[in-house]
């Protein structure tokens, strides 16, 4: 029988601070070179902000906000710049226990195109956006 380590990145103290900073107050920038844990922090932050652990912080949430935060189908969506990164992130998010479906992780260019079609933001004659 094989013993296998579970793939579960553990944030260090600095990453942990970033994960739980600026809770719904302002954007957080996650910046660093290759291998510094940006993806780990991103995934851990999404998980932190969308699970019941967020309710332990001294923030007053209305019942509507609580329902929205804890509703896995509505609480988050991630936009990737490319299909390749989307596939990588979906896999990493799934390994960390997030429900990372194609509805939750999207390529921005595809989503933007679909949004323009849905809201009829493209001029059908010129095939360019309305200004």
mmCIF file with all atom_site columns, C-alpha atoms in Angstrom, residues 42-115:
data_model
loop_
_atom_site.group_PDB
_atom_site.id
_atom_site.type_symbol
_atom_site.label_atom_id
_atom_site.label_alt_id
_atom_site.label_comp_id
_atom_site.label_asym_id
_atom_site.label_entity_id
_atom_site.label_seq_id
_atom_site.pdbx_PDB_ins_code
_atom_site.Cartn_x
_atom_site.Cartn_y
_atom_site.Cartn_z
_atom_site.occupancy
_atom_site.B_iso_or_equiv
_atom_site.pdbx_formal_charge
_atom_site.auth_seq_id
_atom_site.auth_comp_id
_atom_site.auth_asym_id
_atom_site.auth_atom_id
_atom_site.pdbx_PDB_model_num
ATOM 1  C CA . UNK A 1 42  ? -5.533  33.537 -4.849  1.00 0.00 ? 42  UNK A CA 1
ATOM 2  C CA . UNK A 1 43  ? -7.214  30.169 -4.416  1.00 0.00 ? 43  UNK A CA 1
ATOM 3  C CA . UNK A 1 44  ? -6.987  30.286 -0.617  1.00 0.00 ? 44  UNK A CA 1
ATOM 4  C CA . UNK A 1 45  ? -8.459  33.815 -0.647  1.00 0.00 ? 45  UNK A CA 1
ATOM 5  C CA . UNK A 1 46  ? -11.435 32.809 -2.776  1.00 0.00 ? 46  UNK A CA 1
ATOM 6  C CA . UNK A 1 47  ? -12.029 29.854 -0.480  1.00 0.00 ? 47  UNK A CA 1
ATOM 7  C CA . UNK A 1 48  ? -11.694 32.047 2.638   1.00 0.00 ? 48  UNK A CA 1
ATOM 8  C CA . UNK A 1 49  ? -14.043 34.774 1.363   1.00 0.00 ? 49  UNK A CA 1
ATOM 9  C CA . UNK A 1 50  ? -16.758 32.339 0.270   1.00 0.00 ? 50  UNK A CA 1
ATOM 10 C CA . UNK A 1 51  ? -17.010 29.894 3.170   1.00 0.00 ? 51  UNK A CA 1
ATOM 11 C CA . UNK A 1 52  ? -18.502 30.153 6.641   1.00 0.00 ? 52  UNK A CA 1
ATOM 12 C CA . UNK A 1 53  ? -15.072 30.961 8.132   1.00 0.00 ? 53  UNK A CA 1
ATOM 13 C CA . UNK A 1 54  ? -15.586 34.549 6.921   1.00 0.00 ? 54  UNK A CA 1
ATOM 14 C CA . UNK A 1 55  ? -18.493 34.886 9.366   1.00 0.00 ? 55  UNK A CA 1
ATOM 15 C CA . UNK A 1 56  ? -16.049 34.567 12.276  1.00 0.00 ? 56  UNK A CA 1
ATOM 16 C CA . UNK A 1 57  ? -14.558 37.990 11.461  1.00 0.00 ? 57  UNK A CA 1
ATOM 17 C CA . UNK A 1 58  ? -15.971 41.129 13.114  1.00 0.00 ? 58  UNK A CA 1
ATOM 18 C CA . UNK A 1 59  ? -17.956 42.223 10.078  1.00 0.00 ? 59  UNK A CA 1
ATOM 19 C CA . UNK A 1 60  ? -21.706 42.671 10.116  1.00 0.00 ? 60  UNK A CA 1
ATOM 20 C CA . UNK A 1 61  ? -23.355 40.834 7.265   1.00 0.00 ? 61  UNK A CA 1
ATOM 21 C CA . UNK A 1 62  ? -27.031 41.098 6.422   1.00 0.00 ? 62  UNK A CA 1
ATOM 22 C CA . UNK A 1 63  ? -28.900 37.848 5.838   1.00 0.00 ? 63  UNK A CA 1
ATOM 23 C CA . UNK A 1 64  ? -28.869 38.640 2.109   1.00 0.00 ? 64  UNK A CA 1
ATOM 24 C CA . UNK A 1 65  ? -25.083 39.121 2.136   1.00 0.00 ? 65  UNK A CA 1
ATOM 25 C CA . UNK A 1 66  ? -24.567 35.889 4.076   1.00 0.00 ? 66  UNK A CA 1
ATOM 26 C CA . UNK A 1 67  ? -26.719 33.971 1.598   1.00 0.00 ? 67  UNK A CA 1
ATOM 27 C CA . UNK A 1 68  ? -24.835 35.472 -1.344  1.00 0.00 ? 68  UNK A CA 1
ATOM 28 C CA . UNK A 1 69  ? -21.391 34.826 0.160   1.00 0.00 ? 69  UNK A CA 1
ATOM 29 C CA . UNK A 1 70  ? -22.162 31.235 1.094   1.00 0.00 ? 70  UNK A CA 1
ATOM 30 C CA . UNK A 1 71  ? -24.029 30.357 -2.116  1.00 0.00 ? 71  UNK A CA 1
ATOM 31 C CA . UNK A 1 72  ? -21.387 28.467 -4.050  1.00 0.00 ? 72  UNK A CA 1
ATOM 32 C CA . UNK A 1 73  ? -23.192 29.106 -7.353  1.00 0.00 ? 73  UNK A CA 1
ATOM 33 C CA . UNK A 1 74  ? -23.244 32.916 -6.963  1.00 0.00 ? 74  UNK A CA 1
ATOM 34 C CA . UNK A 1 75  ? -20.384 33.877 -4.672  1.00 0.00 ? 75  UNK A CA 1
ATOM 35 C CA . UNK A 1 76  ? -17.492 34.062 -7.148  1.00 0.00 ? 76  UNK A CA 1
ATOM 36 C CA . UNK A 1 77  ? -16.374 33.894 -10.749 1.00 0.00 ? 77  UNK A CA 1
ATOM 37 C CA . UNK A 1 78  ? -12.804 33.914 -12.016 1.00 0.00 ? 78  UNK A CA 1
ATOM 38 C CA . UNK A 1 79  ? -11.696 35.379 -15.352 1.00 0.00 ? 79  UNK A CA 1
ATOM 39 C CA . UNK A 1 80  ? -8.544  34.014 -16.935 1.00 0.00 ? 80  UNK A CA 1
ATOM 40 C CA . UNK A 1 81  ? -6.632  35.699 -19.747 1.00 0.00 ? 81  UNK A CA 1
ATOM 41 C CA . UNK A 1 82  ? -6.140  32.387 -21.590 1.00 0.00 ? 82  UNK A CA 1
ATOM 42 C CA . UNK A 1 83  ? -7.606  28.923 -22.004 1.00 0.00 ? 83  UNK A CA 1
ATOM 43 C CA . UNK A 1 84  ? -4.376  27.283 -20.833 1.00 0.00 ? 84  UNK A CA 1
ATOM 44 C CA . UNK A 1 85  ? -4.319  29.251 -17.564 1.00 0.00 ? 85  UNK A CA 1
ATOM 45 C CA . UNK A 1 86  ? -8.036  28.568 -17.106 1.00 0.00 ? 86  UNK A CA 1
ATOM 46 C CA . UNK A 1 87  ? -7.438  24.803 -17.266 1.00 0.00 ? 87  UNK A CA 1
ATOM 47 C CA . UNK A 1 88  ? -4.522  25.003 -14.837 1.00 0.00 ? 88  UNK A CA 1
ATOM 48 C CA . UNK A 1 89  ? -6.478  27.122 -12.351 1.00 0.00 ? 89  UNK A CA 1
ATOM 49 C CA . UNK A 1 90  ? -9.600  24.963 -12.578 1.00 0.00 ? 90  UNK A CA 1
ATOM 50 C CA . UNK A 1 91  ? -7.493  21.943 -11.675 1.00 0.00 ? 91  UNK A CA 1
ATOM 51 C CA . UNK A 1 92  ? -5.730  23.738 -8.791  1.00 0.00 ? 92  UNK A CA 1
ATOM 52 C CA . UNK A 1 93  ? -9.022  25.144 -7.484  1.00 0.00 ? 93  UNK A CA 1
ATOM 53 C CA . UNK A 1 94  ? -10.686 21.733 -7.601  1.00 0.00 ? 94  UNK A CA 1
ATOM 54 C CA . UNK A 1 95  ? -7.776  20.210 -5.663  1.00 0.00 ? 95  UNK A CA 1
ATOM 55 C CA . UNK A 1 96  ? -8.331  22.865 -2.987  1.00 0.00 ? 96  UNK A CA 1
ATOM 56 C CA . UNK A 1 97  ? -12.023 22.047 -2.670  1.00 0.00 ? 97  UNK A CA 1
ATOM 57 C CA . UNK A 1 98  ? -13.543 24.842 -4.756  1.00 0.00 ? 98  UNK A CA 1
ATOM 58 C CA . UNK A 1 99  ? -16.287 23.975 -7.206  1.00 0.00 ? 99  UNK A CA 1
ATOM 59 C CA . UNK A 1 100 ? -14.387 25.223 -10.259 1.00 0.00 ? 100 UNK A CA 1
ATOM 60 C CA . UNK A 1 101 ? -16.707 24.537 -13.188 1.00 0.00 ? 101 UNK A CA 1
ATOM 61 C CA . UNK A 1 102 ? -16.714 26.185 -16.612 1.00 0.00 ? 102 UNK A CA 1
ATOM 62 C CA . UNK A 1 103 ? -19.450 28.468 -15.247 1.00 0.00 ? 103 UNK A CA 1
ATOM 63 C CA . UNK A 1 104 ? -17.127 29.626 -12.447 1.00 0.00 ? 104 UNK A CA 1
ATOM 64 C CA . UNK A 1 105 ? -13.799 29.868 -14.334 1.00 0.00 ? 105 UNK A CA 1
ATOM 65 C CA . UNK A 1 106 ? -13.999 31.626 -17.695 1.00 0.00 ? 106 UNK A CA 1
ATOM 66 C CA . UNK A 1 107 ? -11.712 33.072 -20.337 1.00 0.00 ? 107 UNK A CA 1
ATOM 67 C CA . UNK A 1 108 ? -12.324 36.838 -20.351 1.00 0.00 ? 108 UNK A CA 1
ATOM 68 C CA . UNK A 1 109 ? -12.301 37.265 -24.168 1.00 0.00 ? 109 UNK A CA 1
ATOM 69 C CA . UNK A 1 110 ? -14.954 34.547 -24.585 1.00 0.00 ? 110 UNK A CA 1
ATOM 70 C CA . UNK A 1 111 ? -17.101 35.964 -21.805 1.00 0.00 ? 111 UNK A CA 1
ATOM 71 C CA . UNK A 1 112 ? -16.808 39.495 -23.214 1.00 0.00 ? 112 UNK A CA 1
ATOM 72 C CA . UNK A 1 113 ? -17.886 38.283 -26.660 1.00 0.00 ? 113 UNK A CA 1
ATOM 73 C CA . UNK A 1 114 ? -20.892 36.435 -25.194 1.00 0.00 ? 114 UNK A CA 1
ATOM 74 C CA . UNK A 1 115 ? -21.802 39.469 -23.084 1.00 0.00 ? 115 UNK A CA 1
#
